[in-house]
PDB file of C-alpha atoms in Angstrom:
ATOM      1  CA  UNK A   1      69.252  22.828  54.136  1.00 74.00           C
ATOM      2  CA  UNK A   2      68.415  19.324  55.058  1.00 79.00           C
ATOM      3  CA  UNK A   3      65.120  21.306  56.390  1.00 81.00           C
ATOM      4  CA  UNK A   4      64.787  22.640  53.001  1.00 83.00           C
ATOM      5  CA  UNK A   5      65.242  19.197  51.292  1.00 83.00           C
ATOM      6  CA  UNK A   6      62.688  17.684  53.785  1.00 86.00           C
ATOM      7  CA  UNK A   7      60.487  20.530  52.884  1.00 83.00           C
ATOM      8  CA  UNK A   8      60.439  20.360  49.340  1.00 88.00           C
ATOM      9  CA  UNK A   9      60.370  16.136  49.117  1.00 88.00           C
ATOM     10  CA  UNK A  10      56.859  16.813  51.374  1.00 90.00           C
ATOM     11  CA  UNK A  11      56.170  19.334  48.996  1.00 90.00           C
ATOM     12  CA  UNK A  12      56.464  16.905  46.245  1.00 92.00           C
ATOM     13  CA  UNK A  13      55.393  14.289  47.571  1.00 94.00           C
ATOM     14  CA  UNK A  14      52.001  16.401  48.585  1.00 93.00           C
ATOM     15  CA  UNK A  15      52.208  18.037  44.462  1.00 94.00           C
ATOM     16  CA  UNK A  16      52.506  13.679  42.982  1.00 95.00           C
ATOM     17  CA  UNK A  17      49.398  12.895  45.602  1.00 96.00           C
ATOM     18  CA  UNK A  18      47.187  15.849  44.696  1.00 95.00           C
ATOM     19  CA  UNK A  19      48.155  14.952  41.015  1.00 96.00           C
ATOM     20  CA  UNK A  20      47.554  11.330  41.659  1.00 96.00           C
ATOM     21  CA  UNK A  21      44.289  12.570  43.195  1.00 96.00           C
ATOM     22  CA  UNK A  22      43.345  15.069  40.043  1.00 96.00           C
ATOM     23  CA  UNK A  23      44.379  12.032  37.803  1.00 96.00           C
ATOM     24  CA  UNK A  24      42.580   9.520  39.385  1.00 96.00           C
ATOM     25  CA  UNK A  25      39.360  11.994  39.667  1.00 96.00           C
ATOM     26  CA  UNK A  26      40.092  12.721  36.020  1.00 96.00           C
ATOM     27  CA  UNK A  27      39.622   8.903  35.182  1.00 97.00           C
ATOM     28  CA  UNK A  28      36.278   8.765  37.128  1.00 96.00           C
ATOM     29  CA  UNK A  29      34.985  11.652  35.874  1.00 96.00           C
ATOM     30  CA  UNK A  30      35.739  10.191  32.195  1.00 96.00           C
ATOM     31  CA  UNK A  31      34.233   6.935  32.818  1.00 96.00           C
ATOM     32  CA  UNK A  32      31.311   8.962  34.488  1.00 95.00           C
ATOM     33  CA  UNK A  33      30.942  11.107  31.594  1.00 95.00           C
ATOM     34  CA  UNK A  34      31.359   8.161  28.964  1.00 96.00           C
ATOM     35  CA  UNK A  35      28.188   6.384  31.050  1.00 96.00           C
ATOM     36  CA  UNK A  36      26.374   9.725  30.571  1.00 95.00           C
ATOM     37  CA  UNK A  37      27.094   9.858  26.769  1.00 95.00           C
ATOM     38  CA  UNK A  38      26.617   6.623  25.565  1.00 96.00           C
ATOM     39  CA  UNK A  39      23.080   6.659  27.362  1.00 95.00           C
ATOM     40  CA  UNK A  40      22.278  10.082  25.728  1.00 95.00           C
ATOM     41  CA  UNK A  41      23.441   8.080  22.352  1.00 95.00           C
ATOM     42  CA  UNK A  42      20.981   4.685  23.106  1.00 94.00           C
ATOM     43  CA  UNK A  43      18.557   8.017  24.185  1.00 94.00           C
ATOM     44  CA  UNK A  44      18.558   9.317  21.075  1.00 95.00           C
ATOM     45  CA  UNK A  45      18.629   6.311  19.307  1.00 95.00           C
ATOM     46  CA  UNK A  46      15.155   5.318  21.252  1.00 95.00           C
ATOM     47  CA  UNK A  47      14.159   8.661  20.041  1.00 94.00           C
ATOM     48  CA  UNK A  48      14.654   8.198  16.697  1.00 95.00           C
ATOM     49  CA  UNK A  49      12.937   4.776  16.962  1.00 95.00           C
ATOM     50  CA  UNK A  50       9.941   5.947  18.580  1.00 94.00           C
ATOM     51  CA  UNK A  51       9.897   8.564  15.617  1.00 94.00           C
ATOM     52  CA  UNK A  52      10.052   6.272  12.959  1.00 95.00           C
ATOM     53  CA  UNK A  53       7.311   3.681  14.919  1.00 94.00           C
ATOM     54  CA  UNK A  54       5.257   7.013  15.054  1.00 92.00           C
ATOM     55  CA  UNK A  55       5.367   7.569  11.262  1.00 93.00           C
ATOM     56  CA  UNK A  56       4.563   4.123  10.858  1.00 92.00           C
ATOM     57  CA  UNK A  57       1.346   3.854  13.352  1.00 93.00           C
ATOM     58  CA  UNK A  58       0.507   6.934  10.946  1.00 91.00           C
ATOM     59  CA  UNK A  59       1.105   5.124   8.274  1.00 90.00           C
ATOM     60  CA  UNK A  60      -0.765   2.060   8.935  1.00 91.00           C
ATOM     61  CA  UNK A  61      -4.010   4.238  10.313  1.00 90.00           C
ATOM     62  CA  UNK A  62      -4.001   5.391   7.193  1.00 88.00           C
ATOM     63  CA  UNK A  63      -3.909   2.129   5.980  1.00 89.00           C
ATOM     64  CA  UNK A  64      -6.315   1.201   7.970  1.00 89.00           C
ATOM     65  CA  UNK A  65      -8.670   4.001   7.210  1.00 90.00           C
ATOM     66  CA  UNK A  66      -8.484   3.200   3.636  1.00 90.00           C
ATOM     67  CA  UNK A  67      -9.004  -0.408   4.394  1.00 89.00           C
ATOM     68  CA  UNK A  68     -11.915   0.699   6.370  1.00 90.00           C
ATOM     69  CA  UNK A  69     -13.376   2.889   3.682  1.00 91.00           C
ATOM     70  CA  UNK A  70     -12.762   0.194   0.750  1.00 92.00           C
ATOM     71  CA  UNK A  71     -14.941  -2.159   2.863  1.00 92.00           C
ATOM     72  CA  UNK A  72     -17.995   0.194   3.449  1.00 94.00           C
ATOM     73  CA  UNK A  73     -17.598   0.978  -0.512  1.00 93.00           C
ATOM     74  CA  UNK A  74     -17.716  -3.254  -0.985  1.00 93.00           C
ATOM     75  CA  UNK A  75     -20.736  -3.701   1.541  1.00 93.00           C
ATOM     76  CA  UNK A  76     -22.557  -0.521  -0.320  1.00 94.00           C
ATOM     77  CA  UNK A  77     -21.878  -1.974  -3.452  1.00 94.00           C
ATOM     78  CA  UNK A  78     -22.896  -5.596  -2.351  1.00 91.00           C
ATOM     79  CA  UNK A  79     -26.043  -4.270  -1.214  1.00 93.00           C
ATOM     80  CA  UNK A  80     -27.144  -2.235  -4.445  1.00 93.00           C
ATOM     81  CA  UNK A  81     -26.080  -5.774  -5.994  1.00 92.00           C
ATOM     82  CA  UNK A  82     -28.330  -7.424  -4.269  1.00 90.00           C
ATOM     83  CA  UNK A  83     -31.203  -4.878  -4.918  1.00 91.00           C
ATOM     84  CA  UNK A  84     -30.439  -4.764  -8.231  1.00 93.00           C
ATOM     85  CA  UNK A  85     -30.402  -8.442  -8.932  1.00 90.00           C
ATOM     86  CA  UNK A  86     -33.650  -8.210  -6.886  1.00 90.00           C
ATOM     87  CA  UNK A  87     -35.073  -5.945  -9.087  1.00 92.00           C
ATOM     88  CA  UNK A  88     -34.351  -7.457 -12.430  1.00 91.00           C
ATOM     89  CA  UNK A  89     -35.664 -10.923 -11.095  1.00 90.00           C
ATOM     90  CA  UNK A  90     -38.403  -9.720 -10.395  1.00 90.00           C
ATOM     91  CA  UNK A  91     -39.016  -7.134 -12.745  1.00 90.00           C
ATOM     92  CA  UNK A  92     -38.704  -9.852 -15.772  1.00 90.00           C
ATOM     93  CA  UNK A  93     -41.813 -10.567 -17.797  1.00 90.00           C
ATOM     94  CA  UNK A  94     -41.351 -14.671 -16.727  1.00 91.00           C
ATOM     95  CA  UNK A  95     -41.792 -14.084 -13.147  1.00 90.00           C
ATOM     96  CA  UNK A  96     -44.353 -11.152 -13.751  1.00 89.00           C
ATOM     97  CA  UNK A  97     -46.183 -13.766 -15.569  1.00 90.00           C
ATOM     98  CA  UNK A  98     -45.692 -16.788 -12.669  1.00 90.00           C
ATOM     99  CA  UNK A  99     -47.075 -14.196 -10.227  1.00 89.00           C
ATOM    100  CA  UNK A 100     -50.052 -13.527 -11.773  1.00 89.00           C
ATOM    101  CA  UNK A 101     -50.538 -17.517 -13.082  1.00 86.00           C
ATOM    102  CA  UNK A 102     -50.581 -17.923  -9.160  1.00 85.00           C
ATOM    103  CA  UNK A 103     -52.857 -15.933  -8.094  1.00 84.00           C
ATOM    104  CA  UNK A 104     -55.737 -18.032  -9.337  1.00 78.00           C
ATOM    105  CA  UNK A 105     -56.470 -21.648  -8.442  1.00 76.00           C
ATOM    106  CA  UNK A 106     -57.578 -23.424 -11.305  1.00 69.00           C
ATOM    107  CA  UNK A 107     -59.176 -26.631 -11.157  1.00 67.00           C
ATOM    108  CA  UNK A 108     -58.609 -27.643 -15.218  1.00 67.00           C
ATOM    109  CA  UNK A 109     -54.520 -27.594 -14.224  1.00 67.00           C
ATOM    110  CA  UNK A 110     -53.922 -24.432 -16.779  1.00 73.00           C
ATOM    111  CA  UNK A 111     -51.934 -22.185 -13.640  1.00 76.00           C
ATOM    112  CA  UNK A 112     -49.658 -25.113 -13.097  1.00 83.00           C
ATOM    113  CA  UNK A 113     -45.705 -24.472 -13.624  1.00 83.00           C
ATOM    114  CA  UNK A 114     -45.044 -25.748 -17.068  1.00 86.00           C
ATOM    115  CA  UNK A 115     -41.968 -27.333 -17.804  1.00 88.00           C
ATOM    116  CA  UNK A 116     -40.624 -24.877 -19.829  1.00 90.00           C
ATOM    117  CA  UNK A 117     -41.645 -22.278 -17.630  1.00 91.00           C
ATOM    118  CA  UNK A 118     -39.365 -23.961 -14.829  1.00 90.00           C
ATOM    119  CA  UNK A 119     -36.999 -24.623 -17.018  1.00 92.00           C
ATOM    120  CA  UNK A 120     -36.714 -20.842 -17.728  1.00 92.00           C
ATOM    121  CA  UNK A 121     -37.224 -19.706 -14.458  1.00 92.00           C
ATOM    122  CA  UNK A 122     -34.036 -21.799 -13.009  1.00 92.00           C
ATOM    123  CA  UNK A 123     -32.064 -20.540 -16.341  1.00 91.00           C
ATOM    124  CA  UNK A 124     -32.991 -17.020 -15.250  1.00 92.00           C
ATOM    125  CA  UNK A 125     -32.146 -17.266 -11.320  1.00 92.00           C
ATOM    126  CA  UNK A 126     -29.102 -19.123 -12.507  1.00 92.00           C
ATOM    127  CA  UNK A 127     -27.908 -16.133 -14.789  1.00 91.00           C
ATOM    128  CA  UNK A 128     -28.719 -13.481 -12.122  1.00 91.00           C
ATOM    129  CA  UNK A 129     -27.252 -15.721  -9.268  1.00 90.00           C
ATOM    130  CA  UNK A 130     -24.551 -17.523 -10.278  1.00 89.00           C
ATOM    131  CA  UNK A 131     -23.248 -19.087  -7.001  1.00 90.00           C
ATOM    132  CA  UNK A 132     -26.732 -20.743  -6.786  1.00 90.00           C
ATOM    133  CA  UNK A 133     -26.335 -23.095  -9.578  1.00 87.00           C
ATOM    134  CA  UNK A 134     -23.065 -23.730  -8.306  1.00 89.00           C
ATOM    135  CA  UNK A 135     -25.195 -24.534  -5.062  1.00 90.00           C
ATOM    136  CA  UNK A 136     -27.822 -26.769  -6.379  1.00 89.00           C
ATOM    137  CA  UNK A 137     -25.193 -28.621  -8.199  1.00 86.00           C
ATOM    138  CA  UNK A 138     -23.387 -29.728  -5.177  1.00 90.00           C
ATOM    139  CA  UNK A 139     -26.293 -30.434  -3.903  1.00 87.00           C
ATOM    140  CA  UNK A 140     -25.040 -30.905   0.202  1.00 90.00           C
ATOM    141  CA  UNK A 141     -28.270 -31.411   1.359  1.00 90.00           C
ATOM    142  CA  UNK A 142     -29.722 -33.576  -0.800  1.00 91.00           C
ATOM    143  CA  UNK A 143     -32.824 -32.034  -2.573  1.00 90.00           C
ATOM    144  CA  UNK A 144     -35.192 -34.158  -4.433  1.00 90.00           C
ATOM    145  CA  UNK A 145     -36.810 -32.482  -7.524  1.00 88.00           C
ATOM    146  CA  UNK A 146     -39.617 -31.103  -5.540  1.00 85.00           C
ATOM    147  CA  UNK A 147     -37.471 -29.948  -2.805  1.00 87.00           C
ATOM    148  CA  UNK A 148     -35.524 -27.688  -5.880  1.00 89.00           C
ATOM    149  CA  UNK A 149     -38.710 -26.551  -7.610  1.00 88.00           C
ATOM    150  CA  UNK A 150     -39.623 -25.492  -4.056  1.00 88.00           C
ATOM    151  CA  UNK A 151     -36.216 -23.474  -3.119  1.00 90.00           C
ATOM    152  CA  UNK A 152     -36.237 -21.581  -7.463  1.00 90.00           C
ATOM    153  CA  UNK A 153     -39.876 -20.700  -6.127  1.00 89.00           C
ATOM    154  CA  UNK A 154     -38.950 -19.077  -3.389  1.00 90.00           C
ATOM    155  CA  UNK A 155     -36.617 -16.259  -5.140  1.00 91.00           C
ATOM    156  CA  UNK A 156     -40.275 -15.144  -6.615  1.00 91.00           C
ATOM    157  CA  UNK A 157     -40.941 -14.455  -2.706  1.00 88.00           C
ATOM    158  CA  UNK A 158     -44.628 -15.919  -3.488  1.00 88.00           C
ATOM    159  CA  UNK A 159     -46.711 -16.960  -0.224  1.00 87.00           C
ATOM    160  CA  UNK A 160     -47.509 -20.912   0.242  1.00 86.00           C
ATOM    161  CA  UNK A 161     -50.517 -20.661  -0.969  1.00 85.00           C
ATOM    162  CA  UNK A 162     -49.457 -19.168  -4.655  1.00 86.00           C
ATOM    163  CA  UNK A 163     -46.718 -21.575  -4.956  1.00 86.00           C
ATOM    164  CA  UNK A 164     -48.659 -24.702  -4.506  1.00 84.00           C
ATOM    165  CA  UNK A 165     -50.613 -22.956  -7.042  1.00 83.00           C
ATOM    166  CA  UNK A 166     -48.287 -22.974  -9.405  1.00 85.00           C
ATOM    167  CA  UNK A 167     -47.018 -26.452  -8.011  1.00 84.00           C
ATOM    168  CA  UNK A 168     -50.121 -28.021  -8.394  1.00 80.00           C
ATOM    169  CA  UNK A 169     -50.109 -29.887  -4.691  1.00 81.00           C
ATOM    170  CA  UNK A 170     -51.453 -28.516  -0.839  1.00 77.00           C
ATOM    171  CA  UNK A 171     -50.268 -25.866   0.536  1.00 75.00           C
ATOM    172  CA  UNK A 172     -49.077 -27.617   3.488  1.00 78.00           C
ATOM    173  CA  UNK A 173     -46.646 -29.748   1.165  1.00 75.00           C
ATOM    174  CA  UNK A 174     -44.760 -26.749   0.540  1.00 67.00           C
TER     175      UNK A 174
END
């Protein structure tokens, strides 16, 4: 009996260590598989962020896009603005008329820019280019008179020649 009692405490004592062992492996395993599911969780998380920065790269190339396409439209219409203005400068019966006034040197003074006629002709660049009164104004670099009556002459896009013409003075002052 005492072999029997012997027997089964070694039996027992094997069943608490193999339990011990299961438990123990049990724990391991549980922290193991905790590891394993809170990086599937920060995973999936990532996931979801990379999703939601995906949808928003979309979103801003759209953005983009349109911001890319609104500033083709603004150069295209800045350019037909500038033809345009072009066109009705010189399409307007004063600088039609300051053309063909200097086109012919005359010696009696009668092609010479009137003062009325400047005085129109800045009023008239001034309405169709507003920033350049703005400009002249200012004034940064100084101008004198002549220097002005030289710089309104040039939006006619006359050669030398025809604007001391109209100027009255050589062609090499201008």
């Amino acid at each position: 009996r005492r072999l029997e009692r012997s027997r089964y405490r070694l039996f027992t004592v094997v069943v608490v260590l193999c339990l011990v062992c299961v438990l123990i492996y049990q724990i391991q395993e549980r922290r193991r598989l905790q590891k394993i599911n809170e990086k599937q969780n920060l995973l999936e998380e990532k996931e979801r962020q990379l999703v939601l920065l995906g949808q928003r790269i979309e979103e801003k190339d759209v953005a983009l896009e349109t911001l890319e396409q609104i500033r083709k439209e603004r150069d295209g219409v800045l350019s037909d603005l500038v033809v345009l203005r072009n066109d009705k400068l010189q399409t307007s019966a004063l600088v039609k008329k300051l053309r063909k006034q200097s086109q012919r040197v005359d010696t009696a003074g009668k092609n010479v820019l009137k003062v009325t006629e400047e005085r129109n002709l800045i009023l008239l660049i001034q309405s169709i280019y507003p920033s350049i009164a703005v400009f002249m104004d200012k004034n940064p670099f100084g101008l004198t008179e002549a220097e002005k009556q030289i710089c309104y002459l040039s939006f006619l896009q006359l050669s030398l020649n025809e604007e001391a013409v109209l100027l009255d003075i050589n062609p090499d002052s201008v």
